[in-house]
mmCIF file of C-alpha atoms in Angstrom:
data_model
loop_
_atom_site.group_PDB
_atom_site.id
_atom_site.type_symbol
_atom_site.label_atom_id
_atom_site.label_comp_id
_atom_site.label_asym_id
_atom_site.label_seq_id
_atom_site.Cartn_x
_atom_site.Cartn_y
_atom_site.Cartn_z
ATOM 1 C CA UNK A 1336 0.000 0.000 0.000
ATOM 2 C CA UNK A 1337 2.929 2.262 0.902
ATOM 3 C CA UNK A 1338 4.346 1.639 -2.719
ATOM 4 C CA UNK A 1339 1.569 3.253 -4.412
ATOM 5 C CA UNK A 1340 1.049 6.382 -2.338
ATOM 6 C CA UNK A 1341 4.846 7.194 -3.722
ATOM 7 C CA UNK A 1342 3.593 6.711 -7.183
ATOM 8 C CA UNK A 1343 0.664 8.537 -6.843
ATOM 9 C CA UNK A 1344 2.014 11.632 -4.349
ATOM 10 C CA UNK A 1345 3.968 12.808 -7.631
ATOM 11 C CA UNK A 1346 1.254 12.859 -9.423
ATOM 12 C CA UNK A 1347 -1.208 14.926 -7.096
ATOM 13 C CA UNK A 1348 1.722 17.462 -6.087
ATOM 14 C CA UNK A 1349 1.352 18.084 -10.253
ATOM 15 C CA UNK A 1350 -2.104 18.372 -10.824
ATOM 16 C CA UNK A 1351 -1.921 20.820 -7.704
ATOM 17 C CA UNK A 1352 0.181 22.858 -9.132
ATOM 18 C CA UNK A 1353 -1.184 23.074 -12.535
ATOM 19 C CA UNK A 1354 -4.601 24.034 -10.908
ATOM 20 C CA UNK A 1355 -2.984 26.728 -9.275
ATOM 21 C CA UNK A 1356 -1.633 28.190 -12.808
ATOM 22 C CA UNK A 1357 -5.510 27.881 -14.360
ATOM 23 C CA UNK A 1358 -6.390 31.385 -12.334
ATOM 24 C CA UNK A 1359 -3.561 33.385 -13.682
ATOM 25 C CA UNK A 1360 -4.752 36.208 -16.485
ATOM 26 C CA UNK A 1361 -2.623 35.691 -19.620
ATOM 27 C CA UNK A 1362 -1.496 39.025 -21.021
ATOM 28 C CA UNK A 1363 -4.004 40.636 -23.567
ATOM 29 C CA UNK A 1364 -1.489 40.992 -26.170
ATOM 30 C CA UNK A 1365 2.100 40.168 -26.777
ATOM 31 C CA UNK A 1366 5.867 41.450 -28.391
ATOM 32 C CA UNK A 1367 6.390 40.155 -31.876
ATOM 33 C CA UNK A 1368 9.421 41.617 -33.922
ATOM 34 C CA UNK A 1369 9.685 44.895 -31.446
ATOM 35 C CA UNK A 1370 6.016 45.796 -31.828
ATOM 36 C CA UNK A 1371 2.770 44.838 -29.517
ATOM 37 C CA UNK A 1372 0.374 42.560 -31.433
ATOM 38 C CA UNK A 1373 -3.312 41.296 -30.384
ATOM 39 C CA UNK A 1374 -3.642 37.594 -29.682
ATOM 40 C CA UNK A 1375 -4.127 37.122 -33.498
ATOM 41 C CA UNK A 1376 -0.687 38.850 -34.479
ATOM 42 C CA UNK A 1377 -2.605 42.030 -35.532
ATOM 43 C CA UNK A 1378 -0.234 44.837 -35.024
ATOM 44 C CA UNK A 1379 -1.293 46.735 -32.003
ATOM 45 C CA UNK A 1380 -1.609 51.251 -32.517
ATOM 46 C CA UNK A 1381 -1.617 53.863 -29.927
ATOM 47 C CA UNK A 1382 -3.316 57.616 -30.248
ATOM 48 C CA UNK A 1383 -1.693 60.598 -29.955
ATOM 49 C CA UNK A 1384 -4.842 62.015 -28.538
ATOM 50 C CA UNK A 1385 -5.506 59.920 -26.167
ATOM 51 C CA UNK A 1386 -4.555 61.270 -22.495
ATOM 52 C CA UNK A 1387 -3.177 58.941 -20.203
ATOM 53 C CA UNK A 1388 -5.533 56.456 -19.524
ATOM 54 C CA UNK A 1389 -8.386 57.535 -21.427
ATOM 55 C CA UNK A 1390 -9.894 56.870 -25.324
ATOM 56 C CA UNK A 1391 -10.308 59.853 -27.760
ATOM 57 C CA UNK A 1392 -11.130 57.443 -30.380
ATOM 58 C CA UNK A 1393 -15.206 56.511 -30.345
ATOM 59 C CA UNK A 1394 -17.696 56.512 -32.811
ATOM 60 C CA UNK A 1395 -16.578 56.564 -36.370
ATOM 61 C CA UNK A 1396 -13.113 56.625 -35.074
ATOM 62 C CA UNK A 1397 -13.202 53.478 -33.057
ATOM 63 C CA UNK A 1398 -14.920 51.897 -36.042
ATOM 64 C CA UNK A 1399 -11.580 52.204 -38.596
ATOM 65 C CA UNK A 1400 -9.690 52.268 -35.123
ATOM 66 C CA UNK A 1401 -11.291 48.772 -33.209
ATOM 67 C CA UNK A 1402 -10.064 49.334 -29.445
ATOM 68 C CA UNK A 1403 -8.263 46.249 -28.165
ATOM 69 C CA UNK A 1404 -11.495 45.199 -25.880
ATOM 70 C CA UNK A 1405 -10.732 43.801 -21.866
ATOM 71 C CA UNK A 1406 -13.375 40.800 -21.157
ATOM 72 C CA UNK A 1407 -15.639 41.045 -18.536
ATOM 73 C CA UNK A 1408 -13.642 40.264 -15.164
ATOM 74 C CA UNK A 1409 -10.265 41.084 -16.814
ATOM 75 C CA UNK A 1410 -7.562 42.645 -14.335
ATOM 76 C CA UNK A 1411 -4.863 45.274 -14.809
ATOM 77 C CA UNK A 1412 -1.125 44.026 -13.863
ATOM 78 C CA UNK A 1413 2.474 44.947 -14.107
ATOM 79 C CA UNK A 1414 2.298 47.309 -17.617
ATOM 80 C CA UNK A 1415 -1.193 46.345 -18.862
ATOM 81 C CA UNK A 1416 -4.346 48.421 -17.707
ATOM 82 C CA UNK A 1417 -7.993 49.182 -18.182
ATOM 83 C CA UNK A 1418 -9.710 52.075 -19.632
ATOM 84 C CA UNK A 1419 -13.218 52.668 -19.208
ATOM 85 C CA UNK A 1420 -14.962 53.861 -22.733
ATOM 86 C CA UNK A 1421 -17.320 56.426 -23.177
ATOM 87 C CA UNK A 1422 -20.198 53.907 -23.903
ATOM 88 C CA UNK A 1423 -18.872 52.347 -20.152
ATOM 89 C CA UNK A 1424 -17.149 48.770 -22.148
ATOM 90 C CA UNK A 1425 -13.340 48.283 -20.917
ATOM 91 C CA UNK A 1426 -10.403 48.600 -23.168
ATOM 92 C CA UNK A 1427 -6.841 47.642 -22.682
ATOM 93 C CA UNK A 1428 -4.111 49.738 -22.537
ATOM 94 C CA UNK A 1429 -0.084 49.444 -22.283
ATOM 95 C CA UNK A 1430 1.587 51.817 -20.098
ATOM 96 C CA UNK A 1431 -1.545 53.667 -19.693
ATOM 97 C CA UNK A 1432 -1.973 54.239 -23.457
ATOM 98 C CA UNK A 1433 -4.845 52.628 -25.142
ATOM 99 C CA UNK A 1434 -4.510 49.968 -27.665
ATOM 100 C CA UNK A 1435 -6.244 49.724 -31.308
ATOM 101 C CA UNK A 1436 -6.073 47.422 -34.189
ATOM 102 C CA UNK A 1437 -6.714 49.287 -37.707
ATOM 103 C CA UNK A 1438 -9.183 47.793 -39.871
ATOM 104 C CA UNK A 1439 -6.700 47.959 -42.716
ATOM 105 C CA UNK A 1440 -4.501 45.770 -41.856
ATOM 106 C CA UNK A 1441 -5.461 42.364 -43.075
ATOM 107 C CA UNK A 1442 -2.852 39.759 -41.956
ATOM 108 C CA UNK A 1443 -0.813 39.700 -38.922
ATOM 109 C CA UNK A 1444 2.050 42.031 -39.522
ATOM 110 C CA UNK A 1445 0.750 44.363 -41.397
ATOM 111 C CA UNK A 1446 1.473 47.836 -40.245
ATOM 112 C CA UNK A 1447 -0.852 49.951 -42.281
ATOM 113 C CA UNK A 1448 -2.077 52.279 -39.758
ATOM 114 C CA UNK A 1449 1.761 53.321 -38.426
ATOM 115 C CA UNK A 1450 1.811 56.901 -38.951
ATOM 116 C CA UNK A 1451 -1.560 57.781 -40.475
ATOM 117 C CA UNK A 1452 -2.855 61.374 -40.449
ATOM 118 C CA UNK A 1453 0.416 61.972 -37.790
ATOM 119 C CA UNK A 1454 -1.241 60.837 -34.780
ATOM 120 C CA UNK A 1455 -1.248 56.828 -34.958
ATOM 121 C CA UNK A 1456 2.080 55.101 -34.394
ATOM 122 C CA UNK A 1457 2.514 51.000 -33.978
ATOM 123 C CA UNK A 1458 2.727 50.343 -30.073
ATOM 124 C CA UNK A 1459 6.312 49.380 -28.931
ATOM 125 C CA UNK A 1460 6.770 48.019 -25.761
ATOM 126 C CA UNK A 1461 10.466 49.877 -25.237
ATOM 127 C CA UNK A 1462 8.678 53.165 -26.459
ATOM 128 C CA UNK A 1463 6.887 53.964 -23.036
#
């Protein structure tokens, strides 16, 4: 009886452990080739008229400019926060500047939207 408590102990101490990992937020985007992209690989775009931690872009502008949207229950940490939209929904946001995808841009990589009417620039992590 002894000998399979040792087998199984192992085993328990792992599944332990991996539940413990199950509750922990995965970032809402990532660094690909010195740029933020969405979980998709769709660059990521920050707004020069957005103030720190709050949206300028709504309406027609969020519609060419689709804000990188925080799920329900979502939780800010280290670099990564939460902006509350004018219509009350929650956007993400890197160093408290917002984060948008361009409609554009129609395969991961693409970087269509970097530098567009002066004010949108591709969101780099080292930039902030």
């Amino acid at each position: 009886m002894k000998k399979n408590h040792c087998r199984i102990a192992p085993l328990l101490v792992g599944a332990l452990l991996s539940f413990s990992l199950i509750g922990l937020a995965a970032e809402p985007a990532m660094e690909k080739d010195g740029m933020l992209v969405d979980a998709k690989g769709m660059t990521l775009y920050t707004y020069d008229k957005d103030t720190s931690g709050m949206s300028a872009c709504n309406g027609q502008c969020a519609q060419n400019w689709p804000p990188l949207m925080a799920e329900a229950g979502a939780k800010a940490e280290g670099e990564w926060s939460l902006v509350k939209r004018d219509d009350g929904s929650m956007q993400w946001a890197y160093d408290n500047k917002p984060l948008y995808t361009f409609v554009m841009d129609k395969k991961p990589g693409d970087v269509t939207g970097d530098g567009k009417m002066g004010v949108w620039h591709v969101a780099k992590p080292e930039a902030y």
